[in-house]
Coordinates of C-alpha atoms in Angstrom, one line a residue:
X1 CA -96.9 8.5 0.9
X2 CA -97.2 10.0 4.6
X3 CA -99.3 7.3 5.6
X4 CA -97.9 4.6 4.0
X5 CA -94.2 6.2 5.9
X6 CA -96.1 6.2 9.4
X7 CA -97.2 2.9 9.0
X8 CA -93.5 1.2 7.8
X9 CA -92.1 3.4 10.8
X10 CA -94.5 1.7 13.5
X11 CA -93.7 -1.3 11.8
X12 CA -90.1 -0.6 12.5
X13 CA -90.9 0.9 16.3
X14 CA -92.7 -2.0 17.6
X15 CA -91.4 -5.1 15.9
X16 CA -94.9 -6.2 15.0
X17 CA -97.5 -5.9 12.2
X18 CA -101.4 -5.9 12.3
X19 CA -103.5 -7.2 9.4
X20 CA -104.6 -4.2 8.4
X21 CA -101.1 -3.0 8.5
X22 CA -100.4 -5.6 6.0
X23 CA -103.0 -5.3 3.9
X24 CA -101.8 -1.5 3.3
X25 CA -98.7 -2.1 2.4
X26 CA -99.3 -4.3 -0.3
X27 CA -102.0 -3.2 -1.9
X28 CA -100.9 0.9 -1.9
X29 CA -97.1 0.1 -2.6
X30 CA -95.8 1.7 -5.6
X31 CA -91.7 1.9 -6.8
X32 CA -91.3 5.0 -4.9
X33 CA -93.0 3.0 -1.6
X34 CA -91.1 0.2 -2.2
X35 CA -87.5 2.1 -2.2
X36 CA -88.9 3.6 1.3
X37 CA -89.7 -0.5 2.7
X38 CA -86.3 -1.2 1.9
X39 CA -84.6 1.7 3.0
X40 CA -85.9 1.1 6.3
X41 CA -85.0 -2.8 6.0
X42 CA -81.6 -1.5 5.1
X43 CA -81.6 0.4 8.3
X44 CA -82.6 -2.1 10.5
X45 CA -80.4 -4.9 9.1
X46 CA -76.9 -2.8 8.9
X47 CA -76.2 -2.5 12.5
X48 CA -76.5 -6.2 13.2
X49 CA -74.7 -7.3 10.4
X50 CA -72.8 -4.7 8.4
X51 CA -73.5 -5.6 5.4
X52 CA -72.5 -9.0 6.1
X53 CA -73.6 -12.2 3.9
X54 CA -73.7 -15.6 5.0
X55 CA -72.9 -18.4 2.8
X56 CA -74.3 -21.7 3.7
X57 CA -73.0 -24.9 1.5
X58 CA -76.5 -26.8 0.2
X59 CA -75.8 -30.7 -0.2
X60 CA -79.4 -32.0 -1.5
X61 CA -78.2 -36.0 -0.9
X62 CA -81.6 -37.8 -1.9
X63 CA -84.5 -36.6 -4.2
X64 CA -86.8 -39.4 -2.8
X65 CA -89.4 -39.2 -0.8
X66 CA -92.5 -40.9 0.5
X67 CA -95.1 -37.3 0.6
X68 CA -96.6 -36.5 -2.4
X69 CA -97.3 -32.9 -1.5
X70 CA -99.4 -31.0 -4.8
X71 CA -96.4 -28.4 -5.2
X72 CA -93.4 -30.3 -5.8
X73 CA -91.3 -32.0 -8.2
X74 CA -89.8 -34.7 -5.8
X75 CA -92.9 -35.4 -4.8
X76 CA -93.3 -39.7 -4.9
X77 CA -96.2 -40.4 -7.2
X78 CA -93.7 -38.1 -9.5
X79 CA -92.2 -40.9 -12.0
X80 CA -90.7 -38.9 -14.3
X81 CA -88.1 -37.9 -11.7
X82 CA -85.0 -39.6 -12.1
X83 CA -84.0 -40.6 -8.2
X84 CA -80.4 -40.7 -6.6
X85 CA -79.3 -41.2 -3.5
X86 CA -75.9 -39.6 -2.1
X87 CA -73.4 -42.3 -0.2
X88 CA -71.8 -40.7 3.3
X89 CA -68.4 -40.9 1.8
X90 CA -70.0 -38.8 -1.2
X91 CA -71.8 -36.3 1.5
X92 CA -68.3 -35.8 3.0
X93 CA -66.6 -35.8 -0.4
X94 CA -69.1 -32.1 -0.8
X95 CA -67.8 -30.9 3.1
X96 CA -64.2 -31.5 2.0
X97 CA -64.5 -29.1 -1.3
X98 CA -67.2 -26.9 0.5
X99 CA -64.5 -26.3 3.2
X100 CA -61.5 -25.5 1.0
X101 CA -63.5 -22.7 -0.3
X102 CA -64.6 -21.1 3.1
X103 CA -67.6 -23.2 3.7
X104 CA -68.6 -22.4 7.6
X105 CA -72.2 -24.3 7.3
X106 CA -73.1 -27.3 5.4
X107 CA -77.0 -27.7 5.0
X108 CA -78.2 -31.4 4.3
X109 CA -81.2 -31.1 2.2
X110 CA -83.8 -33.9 1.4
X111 CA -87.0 -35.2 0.7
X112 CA -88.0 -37.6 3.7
X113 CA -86.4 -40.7 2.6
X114 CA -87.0 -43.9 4.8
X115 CA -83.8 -45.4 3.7
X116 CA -82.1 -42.4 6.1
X117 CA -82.7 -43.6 8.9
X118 CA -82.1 -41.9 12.5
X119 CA -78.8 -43.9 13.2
X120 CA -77.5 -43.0 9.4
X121 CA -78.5 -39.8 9.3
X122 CA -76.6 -39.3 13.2
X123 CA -73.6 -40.9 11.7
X124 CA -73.0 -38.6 8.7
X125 CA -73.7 -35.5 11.1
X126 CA -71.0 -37.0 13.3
X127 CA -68.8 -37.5 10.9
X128 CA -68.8 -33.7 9.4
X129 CA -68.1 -32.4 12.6
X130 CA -65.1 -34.7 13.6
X131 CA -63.7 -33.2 9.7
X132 CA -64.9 -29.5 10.5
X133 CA -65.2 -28.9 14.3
X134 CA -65.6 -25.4 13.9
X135 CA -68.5 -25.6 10.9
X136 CA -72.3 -25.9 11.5
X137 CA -74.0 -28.7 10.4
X138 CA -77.9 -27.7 9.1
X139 CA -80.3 -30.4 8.6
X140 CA -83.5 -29.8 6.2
X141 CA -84.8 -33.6 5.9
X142 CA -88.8 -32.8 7.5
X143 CA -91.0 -33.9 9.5
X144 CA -89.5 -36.1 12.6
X145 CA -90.7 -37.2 16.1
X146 CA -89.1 -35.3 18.9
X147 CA -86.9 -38.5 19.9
X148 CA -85.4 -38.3 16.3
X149 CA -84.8 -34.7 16.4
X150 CA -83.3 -35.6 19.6
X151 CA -80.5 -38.0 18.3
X152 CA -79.8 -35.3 15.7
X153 CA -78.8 -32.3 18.1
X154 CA -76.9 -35.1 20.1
X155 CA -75.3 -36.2 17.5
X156 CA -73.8 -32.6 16.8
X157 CA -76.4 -30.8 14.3
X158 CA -76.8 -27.0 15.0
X159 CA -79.7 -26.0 13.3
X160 CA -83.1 -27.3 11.6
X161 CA -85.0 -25.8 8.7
X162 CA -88.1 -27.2 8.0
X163 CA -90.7 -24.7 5.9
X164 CA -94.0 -24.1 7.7
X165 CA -95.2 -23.6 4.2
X166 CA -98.5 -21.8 5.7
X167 CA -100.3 -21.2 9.1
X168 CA -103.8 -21.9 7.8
X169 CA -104.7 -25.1 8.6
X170 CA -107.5 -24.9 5.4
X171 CA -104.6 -23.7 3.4
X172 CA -102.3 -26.2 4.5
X173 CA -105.1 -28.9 3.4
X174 CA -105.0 -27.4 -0.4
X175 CA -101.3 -27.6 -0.6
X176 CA -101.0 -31.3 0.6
X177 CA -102.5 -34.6 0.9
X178 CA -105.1 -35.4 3.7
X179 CA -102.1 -37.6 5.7
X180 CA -100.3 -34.3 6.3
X181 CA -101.4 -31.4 8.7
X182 CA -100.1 -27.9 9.3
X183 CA -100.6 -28.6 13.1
X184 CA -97.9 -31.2 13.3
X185 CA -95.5 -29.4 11.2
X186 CA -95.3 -26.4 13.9
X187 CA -95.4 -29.2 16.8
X188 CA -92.1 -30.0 15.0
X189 CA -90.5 -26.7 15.0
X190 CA -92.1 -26.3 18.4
X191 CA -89.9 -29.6 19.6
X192 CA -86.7 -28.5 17.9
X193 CA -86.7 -24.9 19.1
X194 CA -87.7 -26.7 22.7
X195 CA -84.5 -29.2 22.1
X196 CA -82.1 -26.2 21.6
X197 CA -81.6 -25.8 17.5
X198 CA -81.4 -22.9 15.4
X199 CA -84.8 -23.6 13.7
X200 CA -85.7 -21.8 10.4
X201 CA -89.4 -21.7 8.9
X202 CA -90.9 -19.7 6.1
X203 CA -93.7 -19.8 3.5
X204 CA -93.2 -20.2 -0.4
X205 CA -95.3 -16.6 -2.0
X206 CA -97.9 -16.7 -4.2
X207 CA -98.9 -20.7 -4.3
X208 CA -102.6 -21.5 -4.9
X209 CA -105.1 -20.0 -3.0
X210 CA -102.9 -17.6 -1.1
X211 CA -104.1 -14.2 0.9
X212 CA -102.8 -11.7 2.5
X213 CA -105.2 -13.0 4.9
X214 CA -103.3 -16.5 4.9
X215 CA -99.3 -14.1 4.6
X216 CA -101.2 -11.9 7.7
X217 CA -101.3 -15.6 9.8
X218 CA -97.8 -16.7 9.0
X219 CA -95.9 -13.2 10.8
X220 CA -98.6 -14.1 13.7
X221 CA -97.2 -17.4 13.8
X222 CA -93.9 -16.7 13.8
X223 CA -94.0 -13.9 16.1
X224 CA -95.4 -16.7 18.6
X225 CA -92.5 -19.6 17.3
X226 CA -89.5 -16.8 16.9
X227 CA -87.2 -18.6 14.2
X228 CA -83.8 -18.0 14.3
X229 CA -84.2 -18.0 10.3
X230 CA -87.2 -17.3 8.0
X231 CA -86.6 -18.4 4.7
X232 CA -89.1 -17.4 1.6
X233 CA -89.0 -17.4 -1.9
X234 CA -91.9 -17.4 -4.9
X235 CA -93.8 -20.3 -5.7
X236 CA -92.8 -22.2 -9.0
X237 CA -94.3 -24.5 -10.6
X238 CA -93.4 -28.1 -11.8
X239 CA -94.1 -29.8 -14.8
X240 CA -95.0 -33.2 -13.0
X241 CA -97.4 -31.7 -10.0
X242 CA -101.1 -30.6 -10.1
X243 CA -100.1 -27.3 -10.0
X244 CA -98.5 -27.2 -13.0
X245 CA -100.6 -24.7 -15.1
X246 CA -100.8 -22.3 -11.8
X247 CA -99.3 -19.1 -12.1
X248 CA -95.3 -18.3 -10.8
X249 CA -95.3 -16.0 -7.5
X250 CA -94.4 -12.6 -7.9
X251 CA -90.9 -11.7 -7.2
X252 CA -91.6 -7.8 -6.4
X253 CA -94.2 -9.2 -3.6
X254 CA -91.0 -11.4 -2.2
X255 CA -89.5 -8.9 -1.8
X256 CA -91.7 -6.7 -0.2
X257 CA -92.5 -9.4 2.0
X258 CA -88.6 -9.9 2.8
X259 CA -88.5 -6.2 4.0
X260 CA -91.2 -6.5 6.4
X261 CA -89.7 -9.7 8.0
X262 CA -86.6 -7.8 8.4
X263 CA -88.5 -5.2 10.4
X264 CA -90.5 -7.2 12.7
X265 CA -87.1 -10.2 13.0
X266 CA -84.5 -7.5 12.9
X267 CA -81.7 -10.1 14.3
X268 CA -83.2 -13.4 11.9
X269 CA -81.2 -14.7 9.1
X270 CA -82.9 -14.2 5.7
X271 CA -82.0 -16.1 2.5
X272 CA -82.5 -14.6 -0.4
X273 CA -83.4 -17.9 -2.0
X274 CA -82.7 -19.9 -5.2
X275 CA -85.9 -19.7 -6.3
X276 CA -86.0 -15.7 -6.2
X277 CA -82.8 -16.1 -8.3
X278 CA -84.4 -18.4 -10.7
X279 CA -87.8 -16.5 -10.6
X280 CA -85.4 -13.1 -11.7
X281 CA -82.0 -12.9 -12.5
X282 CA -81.4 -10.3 -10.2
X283 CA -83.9 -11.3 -7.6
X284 CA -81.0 -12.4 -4.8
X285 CA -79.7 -9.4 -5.3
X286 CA -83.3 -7.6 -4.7
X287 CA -83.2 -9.6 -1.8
X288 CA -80.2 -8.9 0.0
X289 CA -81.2 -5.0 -0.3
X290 CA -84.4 -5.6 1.0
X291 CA -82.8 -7.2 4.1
X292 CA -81.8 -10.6 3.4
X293 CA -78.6 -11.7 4.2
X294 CA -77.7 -15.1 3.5
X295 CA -77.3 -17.4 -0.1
X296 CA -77.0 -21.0 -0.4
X297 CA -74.6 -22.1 -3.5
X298 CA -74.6 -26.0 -4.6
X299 CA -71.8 -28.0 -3.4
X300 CA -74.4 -31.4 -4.3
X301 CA -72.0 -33.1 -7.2
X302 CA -73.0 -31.6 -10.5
X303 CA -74.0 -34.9 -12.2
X304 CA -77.3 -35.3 -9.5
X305 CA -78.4 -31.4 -9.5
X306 CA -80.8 -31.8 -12.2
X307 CA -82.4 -34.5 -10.4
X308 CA -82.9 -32.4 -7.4
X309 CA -85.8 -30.2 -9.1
X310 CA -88.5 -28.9 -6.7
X311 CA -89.5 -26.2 -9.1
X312 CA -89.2 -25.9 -12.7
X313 CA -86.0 -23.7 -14.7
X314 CA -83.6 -23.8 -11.2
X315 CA -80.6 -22.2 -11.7
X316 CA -77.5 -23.0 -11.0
X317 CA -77.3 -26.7 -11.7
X318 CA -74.3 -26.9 -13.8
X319 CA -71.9 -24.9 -12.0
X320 CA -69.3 -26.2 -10.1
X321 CA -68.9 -25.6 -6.4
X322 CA -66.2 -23.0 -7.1
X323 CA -67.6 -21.3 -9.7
X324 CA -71.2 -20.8 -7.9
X325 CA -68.6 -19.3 -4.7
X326 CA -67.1 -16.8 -6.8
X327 CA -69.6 -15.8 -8.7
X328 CA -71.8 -15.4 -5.2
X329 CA -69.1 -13.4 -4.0
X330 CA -69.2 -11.1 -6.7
X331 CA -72.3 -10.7 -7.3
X332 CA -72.7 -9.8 -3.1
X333 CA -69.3 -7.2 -3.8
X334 CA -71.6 -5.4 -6.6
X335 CA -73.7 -4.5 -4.7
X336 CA -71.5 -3.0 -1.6
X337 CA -71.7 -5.9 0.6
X338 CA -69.1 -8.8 1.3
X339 CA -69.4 -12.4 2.1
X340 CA -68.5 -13.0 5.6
X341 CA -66.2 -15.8 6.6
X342 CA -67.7 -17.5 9.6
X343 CA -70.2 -20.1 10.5
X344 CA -73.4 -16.6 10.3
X345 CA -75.4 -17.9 13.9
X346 CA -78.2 -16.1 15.0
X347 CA -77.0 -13.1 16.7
X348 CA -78.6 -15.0 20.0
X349 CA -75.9 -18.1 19.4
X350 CA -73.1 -16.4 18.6
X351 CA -70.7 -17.8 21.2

């Protein structure tokens, strides 16, 4: 236990973790190790944000898209998905109810859908911030040229998530088809750090072919990019992708994995994600006392939610917007935190 103490605590000290220092962790860490990880993330994280959660809106507004990456469910040689496409009056139709409930962020989530195009996609992100001057607007819709990202910012959008998925460029090449590369994914969040967004990255745990090697390689990345917000959450699998029959990523290695970001980002916003929710019932809980510190609830219309499946068993598709609020808020209450009304920047942005 002393050794596996002294290496969290230079962890902690220096903001940084070696491979070796990594490969520790998770391969000694017991329950009684574990507690001591999130302690420490506890410690870290409560001085920036007392205990504060972030709420972020999610409005996925079009399932279709033209990669056919191996791990997920939208992908476009799926045909058993049922495809929708969400109308701007719709979009703002979700911001109107997101923002009578307290909604300070909306994130506009999507596969890369041609049909969006750069001059639609400015539109609806100028039209949410005429209704809700003082909300964020977060775009997750991929990979873009640096013109495109560009329009976006101009246009009024405040942030960017876009998954690096993983570092390793041999890694990268197992997860997707030949036309996509891990090197131009970073060029992108390169380009919209460069163009002045909060940018968010992260990795999904446990897909196929995973190390700690590969894990090792993402925290050296993003030490280099410095995201304003890492998110991460356990591999699922789909019933329509080749990876159908692999194994679910472990939520106890999530979490551990959570912790250490939290050392080594100790301002970064952390999600604890649907998927950890989905993966265990408790697992955003888990989450947020291992250092994470925002949730996403649904405000997409109920009737499309099941349509927007990534993953296999996601939860939360039937609630209403309301519903998945409250029940958020309680669940963040339980466990001695509270949901914090305001739009949850970086502490770098915050005006």
């Amino acid at each position: 236990m002393e050794t596996f103490k002294h290496i969290i605590d230079t962890i902690q000290a220096t903001q940084n973790i070696t491979y070796e220092q990594l490969d520790y962790v998770l391969t000694h860490i017991d329950e009684e190790k574990a507690e001591y990880l999130y302690q420490k993330a506890r410690q870290v994280s409560e001085p920036i944000f007392h205990k504060a959660v972030y709420l972020r809106g999610l409005i996925e507004f079009t399932n279709i898209c033209k990669n056919d990456c191996y791990y997920c469910g939208i992908r476009c040689s799926n045909s058993n998905a049922e495809r929708y496409r969400l109308t701007k009056e719709q979009i703002l139709s979700c911001c109107e109810i997101g923002a009578k409930l307290g909604f300070k962020t909306f994130v506009l989530q999507g596969g890369e859908d041609p049909y969006y195009t750069d001059d639609k996609i400015c539109d609806i992100v100028r039209s949410i911030k005429n209704a809700y001057p003082d909300c964020a607007v977060t775009l997750s819709i991929g990979e873009k040229s640096y013109e495109s990202y560009k329009k976006f910012y101009d246009a009024g959008a405040d942030r960017y998530l876009l998954r690096h998925e993983t570092a390793n460029e041999e890694h990268y090449a197992q997860l997707h088809p030949a036309n996509l590369s891990g090197a131009h994914r970073k060029q992108c969040l390169r380009d919209l750090k460069a163009i002045g967004f909060q940018i968010g990255c992260g990795i999904m745990v446990g897909t196929p072919g995973q190390t700690i090697r590969h894990i090792y390689e993402d925290f050296a990345f993003m030490k280099e990019l410095q995201p304003h917000m890492i998110g991460i959450g356990p591999f699922i699998p789909h019933k329509d992708t080749p990876f159908r029959n692999e194994p679910m990523g472990s939520v106890p290695l999530t979490i551990h994995l959570l912790a250490l970001l939290r050392l080594v980002f100790p301002k970064a916003l952390l999600p604890a994600t649907t998927a950890l929710g989905t993966a265990d019932p408790l697992g955003r809980e888990k989450g947020i006392l291992a250092g994470a510190n925002v949730m996403m609830p649904n405000l997409s219309p109920v009737n499309v939610r099941e349509k927007y499946m990534l993953y296999d068993g996601k939860i939360c598709t039937g609630d209403e917007a309301a519903e998945c609020h409250r029940c958020m808020e309680l669940r963040v209450q339980k466990i001695g935190y509270h949901v914090e009304d305001s739009r949850g920047d970086h502490p770098d942005f915050v005006l």
